[in-house]
XYZ file of N, CA and C in Angstrom:
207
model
N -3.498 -13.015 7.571
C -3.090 -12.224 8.708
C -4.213 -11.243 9.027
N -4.840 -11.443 10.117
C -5.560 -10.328 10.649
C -4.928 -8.983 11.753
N -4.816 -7.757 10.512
C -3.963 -6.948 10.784
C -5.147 -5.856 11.297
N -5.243 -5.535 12.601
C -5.853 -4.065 12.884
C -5.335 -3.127 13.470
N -5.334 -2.056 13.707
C -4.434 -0.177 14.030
C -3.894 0.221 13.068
N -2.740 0.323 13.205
C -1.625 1.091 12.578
C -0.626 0.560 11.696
N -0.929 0.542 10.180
C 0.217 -0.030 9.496
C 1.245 1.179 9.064
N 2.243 1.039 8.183
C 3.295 1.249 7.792
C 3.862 0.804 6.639
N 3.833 1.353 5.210
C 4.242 0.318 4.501
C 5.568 0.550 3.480
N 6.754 0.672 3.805
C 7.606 0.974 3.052
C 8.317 0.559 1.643
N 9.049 0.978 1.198
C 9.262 0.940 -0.426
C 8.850 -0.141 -0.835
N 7.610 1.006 -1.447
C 6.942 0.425 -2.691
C 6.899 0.169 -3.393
N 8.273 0.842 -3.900
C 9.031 0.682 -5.561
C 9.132 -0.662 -5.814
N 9.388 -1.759 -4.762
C 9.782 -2.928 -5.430
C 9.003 -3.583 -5.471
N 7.237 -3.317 -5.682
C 6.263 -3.930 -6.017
C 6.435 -4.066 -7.158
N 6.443 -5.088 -7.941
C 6.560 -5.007 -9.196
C 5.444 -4.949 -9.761
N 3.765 -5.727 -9.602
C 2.856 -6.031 -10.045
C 1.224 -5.898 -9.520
N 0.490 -5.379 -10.089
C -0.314 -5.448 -9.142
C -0.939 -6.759 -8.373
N -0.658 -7.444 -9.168
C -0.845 -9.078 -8.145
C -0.784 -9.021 -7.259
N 0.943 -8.664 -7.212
C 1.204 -8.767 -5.739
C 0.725 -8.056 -4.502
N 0.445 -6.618 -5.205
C -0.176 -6.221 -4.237
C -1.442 -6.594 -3.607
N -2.236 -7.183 -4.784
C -3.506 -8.014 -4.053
C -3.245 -8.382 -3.113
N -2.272 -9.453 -3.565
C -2.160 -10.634 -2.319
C -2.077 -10.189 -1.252
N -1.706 -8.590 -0.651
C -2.323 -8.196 0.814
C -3.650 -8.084 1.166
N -4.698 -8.055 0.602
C -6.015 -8.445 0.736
C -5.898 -7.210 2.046
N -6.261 -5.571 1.147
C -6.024 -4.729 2.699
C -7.541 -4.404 2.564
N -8.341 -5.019 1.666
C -10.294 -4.564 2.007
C -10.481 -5.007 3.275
N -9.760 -6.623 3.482
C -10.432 -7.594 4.907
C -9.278 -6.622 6.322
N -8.653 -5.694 5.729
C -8.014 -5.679 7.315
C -8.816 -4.065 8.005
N -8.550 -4.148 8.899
C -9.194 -2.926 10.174
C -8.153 -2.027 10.195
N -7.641 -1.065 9.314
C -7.010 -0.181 9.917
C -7.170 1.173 10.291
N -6.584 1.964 11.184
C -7.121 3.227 11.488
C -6.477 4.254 11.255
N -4.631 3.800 10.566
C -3.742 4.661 9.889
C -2.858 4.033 9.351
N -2.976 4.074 8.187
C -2.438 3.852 6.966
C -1.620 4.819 6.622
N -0.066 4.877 6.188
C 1.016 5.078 5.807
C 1.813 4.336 4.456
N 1.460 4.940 3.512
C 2.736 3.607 2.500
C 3.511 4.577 1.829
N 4.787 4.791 1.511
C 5.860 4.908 0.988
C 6.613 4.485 -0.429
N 7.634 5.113 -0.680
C 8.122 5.205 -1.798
C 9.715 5.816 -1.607
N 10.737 5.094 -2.236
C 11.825 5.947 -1.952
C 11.941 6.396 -3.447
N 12.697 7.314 -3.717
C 12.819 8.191 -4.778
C 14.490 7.646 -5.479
N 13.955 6.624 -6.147
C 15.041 6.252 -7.012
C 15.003 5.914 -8.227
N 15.896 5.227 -9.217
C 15.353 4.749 -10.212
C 14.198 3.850 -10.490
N 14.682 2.846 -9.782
C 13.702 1.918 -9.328
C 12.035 2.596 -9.191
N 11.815 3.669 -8.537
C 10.870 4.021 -8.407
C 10.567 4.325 -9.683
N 10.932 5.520 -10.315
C 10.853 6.197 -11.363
C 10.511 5.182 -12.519
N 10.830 3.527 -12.769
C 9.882 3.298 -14.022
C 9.321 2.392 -13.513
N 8.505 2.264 -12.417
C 7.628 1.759 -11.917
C 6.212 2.553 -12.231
N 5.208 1.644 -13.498
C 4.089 2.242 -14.480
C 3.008 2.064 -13.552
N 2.971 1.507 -12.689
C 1.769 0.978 -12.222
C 1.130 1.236 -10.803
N 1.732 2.363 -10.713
C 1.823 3.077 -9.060
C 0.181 3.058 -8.460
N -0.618 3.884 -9.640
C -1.935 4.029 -8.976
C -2.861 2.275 -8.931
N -2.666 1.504 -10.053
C -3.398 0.815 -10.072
C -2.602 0.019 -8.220
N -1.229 0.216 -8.453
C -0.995 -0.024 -6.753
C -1.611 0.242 -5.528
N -1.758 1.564 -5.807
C -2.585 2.466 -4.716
C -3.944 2.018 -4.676
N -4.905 1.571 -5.460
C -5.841 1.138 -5.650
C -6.408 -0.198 -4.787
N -4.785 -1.331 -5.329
C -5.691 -2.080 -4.036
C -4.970 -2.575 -3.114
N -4.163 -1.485 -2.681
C -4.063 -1.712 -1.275
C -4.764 -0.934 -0.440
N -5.767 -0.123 -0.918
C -6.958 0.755 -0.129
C -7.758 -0.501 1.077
N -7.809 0.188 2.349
C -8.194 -1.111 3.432
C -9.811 -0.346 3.671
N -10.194 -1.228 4.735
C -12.178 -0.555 4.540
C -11.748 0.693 5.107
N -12.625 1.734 4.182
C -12.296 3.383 4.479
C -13.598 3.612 5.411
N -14.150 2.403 6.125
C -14.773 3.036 6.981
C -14.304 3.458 8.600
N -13.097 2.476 8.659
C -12.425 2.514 9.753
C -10.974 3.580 9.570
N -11.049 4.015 8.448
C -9.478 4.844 8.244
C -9.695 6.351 8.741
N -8.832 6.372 9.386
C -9.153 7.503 10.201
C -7.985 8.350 9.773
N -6.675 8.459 8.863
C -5.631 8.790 8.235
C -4.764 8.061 7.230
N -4.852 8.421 6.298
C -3.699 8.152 4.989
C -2.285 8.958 4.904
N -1.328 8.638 4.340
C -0.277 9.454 4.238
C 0.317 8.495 3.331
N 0.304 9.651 2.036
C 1.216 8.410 0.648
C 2.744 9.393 0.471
């Protein structure tokens, strides 16, 4: 999917792995505001692997013009 502007990415909690998060491949996309989320539940709470999450769903920071985690 060639995704460019404005994403949105809601509960995160049920990422389970960082695999999966690869598999969005957000280096190849163009975005210019980035948003991802988390709801505040259990679910969230023993979820170990938050940053290595955050990590790669980072998209090229040459085009990011806003984050909001």
């Amino acid at each position: 999917m060639n995704l460019k502007g404005d994403l949105y990415i809601k509960h995160l909690e049920r990422v389970k792995s960082v695999m999966s998060a690869k598999e969005a491949n957000m280096s190849s996309k163009h975005i210019n505001n980035l948003q991802l989320s988390w709801e505040g539940n259990e679910e969230s709470q023993l979820q170990k692997n938050v940053e290595e999450i955050l990590e790669v769903l980072q998209p090229q920071t040459q085009q990011l013009e806003s984050l909001a985690v």
